[in-house]
PDB file of C-alpha atoms in Angstrom:
ATOM      1  CA  LEU A   1      21.179  16.511  -1.949  1.00 47.00           C
ATOM      2  CA  PHE A   2      23.456  19.077  -2.230  1.00 43.00           C
ATOM      3  CA  SER A   3      26.459  17.169  -3.480  1.00 51.00           C
ATOM      4  CA  HIS A   4      28.498  19.696  -5.187  1.00 55.00           C
ATOM      5  CA  CYS A   5      28.029  22.842  -3.043  1.00 55.00           C
ATOM      6  CA  THR A   6      26.771  23.831   0.252  1.00 55.00           C
ATOM      7  CA  PRO A   7      23.204  24.786   0.903  1.00 54.00           C
ATOM      8  CA  HIS A   8      24.530  27.306   3.293  1.00 52.00           C
ATOM      9  CA  PRO A   9      27.811  29.157   3.214  1.00 47.00           C
ATOM     10  CA  HIS A  10      28.796  28.512   6.605  1.00 49.00           C
ATOM     11  CA  HIS A  11      30.733  25.427   7.401  1.00 46.00           C
ATOM     12  CA  ILE A  12      28.578  22.242   7.854  1.00 46.00           C
ATOM     13  CA  THR A  13      29.193  18.283   8.014  1.00 47.00           C
ATOM     14  CA  VAL A  14      27.290  16.004   5.586  1.00 49.00           C
ATOM     15  CA  LEU A  15      27.303  12.221   6.453  1.00 53.00           C
ATOM     16  CA  GLY A  16      30.786  12.858   8.451  1.00 53.00           C
ATOM     17  CA  GLN A  17      32.435  14.818   5.307  1.00 53.00           C
ATOM     18  CA  ASN A  18      33.514  18.572   5.726  1.00 53.00           C
ATOM     19  CA  THR A  19      31.907  20.603   3.108  1.00 51.00           C
ATOM     20  CA  SER A  20      34.157  23.579   3.782  1.00 54.00           C
ATOM     21  CA  ARG A  21      35.767  23.277   0.416  1.00 60.00           C
ATOM     22  CA  ARG A  22      32.677  23.300  -1.424  1.00 61.00           C
ATOM     23  CA  ARG A  23      31.080  26.075  -3.109  1.00 66.00           C
ATOM     24  CA  PRO A  24      28.157  27.751  -1.710  1.00 66.00           C
ATOM     25  CA  CYS A  25      24.971  26.967  -3.576  1.00 65.00           C
ATOM     26  CA  THR A  26      23.305  28.980  -6.007  1.00 67.00           C
ATOM     27  CA  ARG A  27      19.761  30.141  -5.261  1.00 66.00           C
ATOM     28  CA  ARG A  28      18.736  28.943  -8.625  1.00 67.00           C
ATOM     29  CA  GLU A  29      20.387  24.950  -7.784  1.00 60.00           C
ATOM     30  CA  ILE A  30      18.537  25.350  -4.008  1.00 59.00           C
ATOM     31  CA  ASP A  31      15.221  26.404  -5.802  1.00 61.00           C
ATOM     32  CA  SER A  32      15.979  23.758  -8.470  1.00 61.00           C
ATOM     33  CA  ARG A  33      16.538  20.835  -5.927  1.00 60.00           C
ATOM     34  CA  SER A  34      13.956  22.182  -3.720  1.00 61.00           C
ATOM     35  CA  MET A  35      11.283  21.728  -6.428  1.00 59.00           C
ATOM     36  CA  LYS A  36      12.744  17.852  -7.016  1.00 68.00           C
ATOM     37  CA  ALA A  37      12.354  17.324  -3.978  1.00 62.00           C
ATOM     38  CA  THR A  38       8.701  18.723  -3.421  1.00 58.00           C
ATOM     39  CA  ILE A  39       7.799  16.635  -6.708  1.00 64.00           C
ATOM     40  CA  ALA A  40       9.224  13.141  -5.481  1.00 58.00           C
ATOM     41  CA  LEU A  41       7.250  13.937  -2.007  1.00 53.00           C
ATOM     42  CA  LEU A  42       4.268  15.032  -3.837  1.00 50.00           C
ATOM     43  CA  SER A  43       4.333  11.892  -6.248  1.00 52.00           C
ATOM     44  CA  PHE A  44       4.434   9.848  -3.296  1.00 50.00           C
ATOM     45  CA  VAL A  45       1.634  10.958  -1.264  1.00 44.00           C
ATOM     46  CA  LEU A  46      -0.221  11.059  -4.282  1.00 46.00           C
ATOM     47  CA  ALA A  47       0.745   7.139  -4.589  1.00 47.00           C
ATOM     48  CA  LEU A  48      -0.574   6.500  -1.269  1.00 45.00           C
ATOM     49  CA  GLY A  49      -3.915   8.258  -1.623  1.00 44.00           C
ATOM     50  CA  GLN A  50      -4.467   5.918  -4.562  1.00 47.00           C
ATOM     51  CA  VAL A  51      -4.163   2.628  -2.427  1.00 47.00           C
ATOM     52  CA  THR A  52      -7.702   2.360  -1.051  1.00 60.00           C
ATOM     53  CA  ALA A  53      -9.818  -0.299  -0.397  1.00 84.00           C
ATOM     54  CA  LEU A  54     -10.392  -2.286  -3.259  1.00 95.00           C
ATOM     55  CA  TYR A  55     -14.238  -3.206  -1.920  1.00 96.00           C
ATOM     56  CA  SER A  56     -16.998  -1.440  -0.290  1.00 93.00           C
ATOM     57  CA  SER A  57     -20.273  -2.204   1.768  1.00 90.00           C
ATOM     58  CA  SER A  58     -21.963  -1.521  -1.452  1.00 92.00           C
ATOM     59  CA  ASP A  59     -20.490  -4.664  -2.796  1.00 94.00           C
ATOM     60  CA  ASP A  60     -21.734  -8.112  -2.784  1.00 97.00           C
ATOM     61  CA  VAL A  61     -18.043  -9.009  -1.546  1.00 98.00           C
ATOM     62  CA  GLU A  62     -18.013  -9.224   2.523  1.00 97.00           C
ATOM     63  CA  VAL A  63     -15.071  -7.403   3.642  1.00 97.00           C
ATOM     64  CA  LEU A  64     -13.699  -9.280   6.573  1.00 97.00           C
ATOM     65  CA  SER A  65     -11.160  -8.688   9.318  1.00 97.00           C
ATOM     66  CA  ALA A  66      -9.496 -11.157  11.901  1.00 97.00           C
ATOM     67  CA  LYS A  67     -12.117 -10.243  14.227  1.00 97.00           C
ATOM     68  CA  SER A  68     -15.521 -11.353  11.560  1.00 97.00           C
ATOM     69  CA  PHE A  69     -13.650 -14.239   9.995  1.00 98.00           C
ATOM     70  CA  SER A  70     -14.259 -16.777  12.360  1.00 96.00           C
ATOM     71  CA  LYS A  71     -18.050 -15.494  12.917  1.00 96.00           C
ATOM     72  CA  THR A  72     -18.650 -15.336   9.211  1.00 97.00           C
ATOM     73  CA  VAL A  73     -16.599 -17.718   7.464  1.00 98.00           C
ATOM     74  CA  LEU A  74     -15.692 -20.870   9.912  1.00 97.00           C
ATOM     75  CA  LYS A  75     -19.327 -20.835  11.541  1.00 96.00           C
ATOM     76  CA  ALA A  76     -21.602 -20.424   8.040  1.00 96.00           C
ATOM     77  CA  SER A  77     -23.702 -23.103   6.907  1.00 96.00           C
ATOM     78  CA  LYS A  78     -22.510 -22.361   3.290  1.00 97.00           C
ATOM     79  CA  PRO A  79     -19.054 -22.553   1.656  1.00 98.00           C
ATOM     80  CA  TYR A  80     -16.833 -19.565   1.407  1.00 98.00           C
ATOM     81  CA  LEU A  81     -14.605 -18.212  -1.077  1.00 98.00           C
ATOM     82  CA  VAL A  82     -12.013 -15.924   0.739  1.00 98.00           C
ATOM     83  CA  GLU A  83      -9.370 -13.640  -1.248  1.00 98.00           C
ATOM     84  CA  PHE A  84      -6.755 -12.472   1.011  1.00 98.00           C
ATOM     85  CA  TYR A  85      -5.455  -9.423  -0.642  1.00 98.00           C
ATOM     86  CA  ALA A  86      -2.978  -6.115  -0.920  1.00 97.00           C
ATOM     87  CA  PRO A  87      -4.750  -2.939  -1.492  1.00 96.00           C
ATOM     88  CA  TRP A  88      -1.336  -1.815  -3.608  1.00 95.00           C
ATOM     89  CA  CYS A  89      -1.190  -5.226  -5.473  1.00 96.00           C
ATOM     90  CA  GLY A  90      -1.912  -4.699  -9.369  1.00 96.00           C
ATOM     91  CA  HIS A  91      -3.168  -8.379  -9.686  1.00 97.00           C
ATOM     92  CA  CYS A  92      -5.676  -7.612  -6.582  1.00 97.00           C
ATOM     93  CA  LYS A  93      -6.680  -4.492  -8.312  1.00 97.00           C
ATOM     94  CA  ASN A  94      -7.552  -6.271 -11.688  1.00 97.00           C
ATOM     95  CA  LEU A  95      -8.856  -9.434  -9.830  1.00 98.00           C
ATOM     96  CA  ALA A  96     -11.627  -6.899  -7.976  1.00 98.00           C
ATOM     97  CA  PRO A  97     -14.215  -6.309 -10.619  1.00 97.00           C
ATOM     98  CA  GLU A  98     -14.336 -10.102 -11.221  1.00 98.00           C
ATOM     99  CA  TRP A  99     -14.435 -10.731  -7.741  1.00 98.00           C
ATOM    100  CA  LYS A 100     -17.457  -8.370  -7.483  1.00 98.00           C
ATOM    101  CA  LYS A 101     -19.202 -10.186 -10.479  1.00 98.00           C
ATOM    102  CA  ALA A 102     -18.445 -13.580  -8.943  1.00 98.00           C
ATOM    103  CA  ALA A 103     -20.139 -12.130  -5.207  1.00 98.00           C
ATOM    104  CA  LYS A 104     -23.204 -11.258  -7.089  1.00 97.00           C
ATOM    105  CA  GLY A 105     -23.432 -14.247  -9.144  1.00 97.00           C
ATOM    106  CA  LEU A 106     -22.859 -16.530  -6.600  1.00 98.00           C
ATOM    107  CA  LYS A 107     -25.363 -14.611  -4.069  1.00 97.00           C
ATOM    108  CA  GLY A 108     -27.200 -16.824  -1.560  1.00 95.00           C
ATOM    109  CA  ILE A 109     -25.305 -19.882  -2.771  1.00 97.00           C
ATOM    110  CA  VAL A 110     -21.689 -19.312  -1.708  1.00 98.00           C
ATOM    111  CA  GLY A 111     -20.097 -16.453   0.001  1.00 98.00           C
ATOM    112  CA  VAL A 112     -17.311 -14.430  -1.486  1.00 98.00           C
ATOM    113  CA  ALA A 113     -15.692 -12.150   0.948  1.00 98.00           C
ATOM    114  CA  ALA A 114     -12.104 -10.667   1.110  1.00 98.00           C
ATOM    115  CA  VAL A 115      -9.804  -9.786   3.576  1.00 98.00           C
ATOM    116  CA  ASP A 116      -6.732  -7.230   3.405  1.00 97.00           C
ATOM    117  CA  ALA A 117      -3.729  -9.375   4.342  1.00 97.00           C
ATOM    118  CA  THR A 118      -1.584  -6.103   4.569  1.00 96.00           C
ATOM    119  CA  ASP A 119      -3.521  -4.743   7.633  1.00 96.00           C
ATOM    120  CA  GLU A 120      -1.531  -5.405  10.637  1.00 97.00           C
ATOM    121  CA  SER A 121      -4.574  -6.826  12.391  1.00 97.00           C
ATOM    122  CA  ASN A 122      -5.071  -9.582   9.819  1.00 97.00           C
ATOM    123  CA  ALA A 123      -1.504 -10.365   9.510  1.00 96.00           C
ATOM    124  CA  GLN A 124      -2.042 -13.332  11.664  1.00 97.00           C
ATOM    125  CA  LEU A 125      -4.851 -14.416  10.355  1.00 98.00           C
ATOM    126  CA  ALA A 126      -3.026 -14.623   6.821  1.00 98.00           C
ATOM    127  CA  SER A 127      -0.170 -16.359   7.974  1.00 97.00           C
ATOM    128  CA  GLN A 128      -2.231 -18.768   9.647  1.00 97.00           C
ATOM    129  CA  TYR A 129      -3.941 -19.789   6.375  1.00 98.00           C
ATOM    130  CA  GLY A 130      -0.505 -19.521   4.467  1.00 97.00           C
ATOM    131  CA  VAL A 131      -0.792 -16.665   2.626  1.00 97.00           C
ATOM    132  CA  SER A 132       2.475 -15.711   1.083  1.00 95.00           C
ATOM    133  CA  GLY A 133       1.396 -13.642  -1.998  1.00 96.00           C
ATOM    134  CA  PHE A 134      -1.222 -11.633  -3.370  1.00 97.00           C
ATOM    135  CA  PRO A 135      -4.207 -12.371  -4.268  1.00 98.00           C
ATOM    136  CA  THR A 136      -4.775 -15.799  -2.708  1.00 98.00           C
ATOM    137  CA  ILE A 137      -8.089 -17.284  -2.853  1.00 98.00           C
ATOM    138  CA  LYS A 138      -8.966 -20.131  -0.028  1.00 98.00           C
ATOM    139  CA  MET A 139     -12.070 -21.960   0.101  1.00 98.00           C
ATOM    140  CA  PHE A 140     -13.656 -22.847   3.753  1.00 97.00           C
TER     141      PHE A 140
END
């Protein structure tokens, strides 16, 4: 972060390098770098906040987990289309509105469901069905 100056006039070591020969940072340099670091951190936190669930309980898409998958899909009397998705995936975000329309149109005929494959508790389920990219749609 402070490559041309030391953030404090005392002799400190950064990554094994003695910084005693560097000049002390001016208040302006510290403020500028602190502001850049704060903006970068804030941008990262805001980006994380945008990673939300693609489907809600008000949708016709059934949101499944590894625990509910077998009971809902494998033991069902009707066929199921299941999307394995990642909430941060751009293609998955683009598919979501169409997947919701499909669920509404196929209601009662074919089950339409979604599994967040990035959730740790669903990782083994996704692996079991050969999910290696997002979105992946499987018919059961």
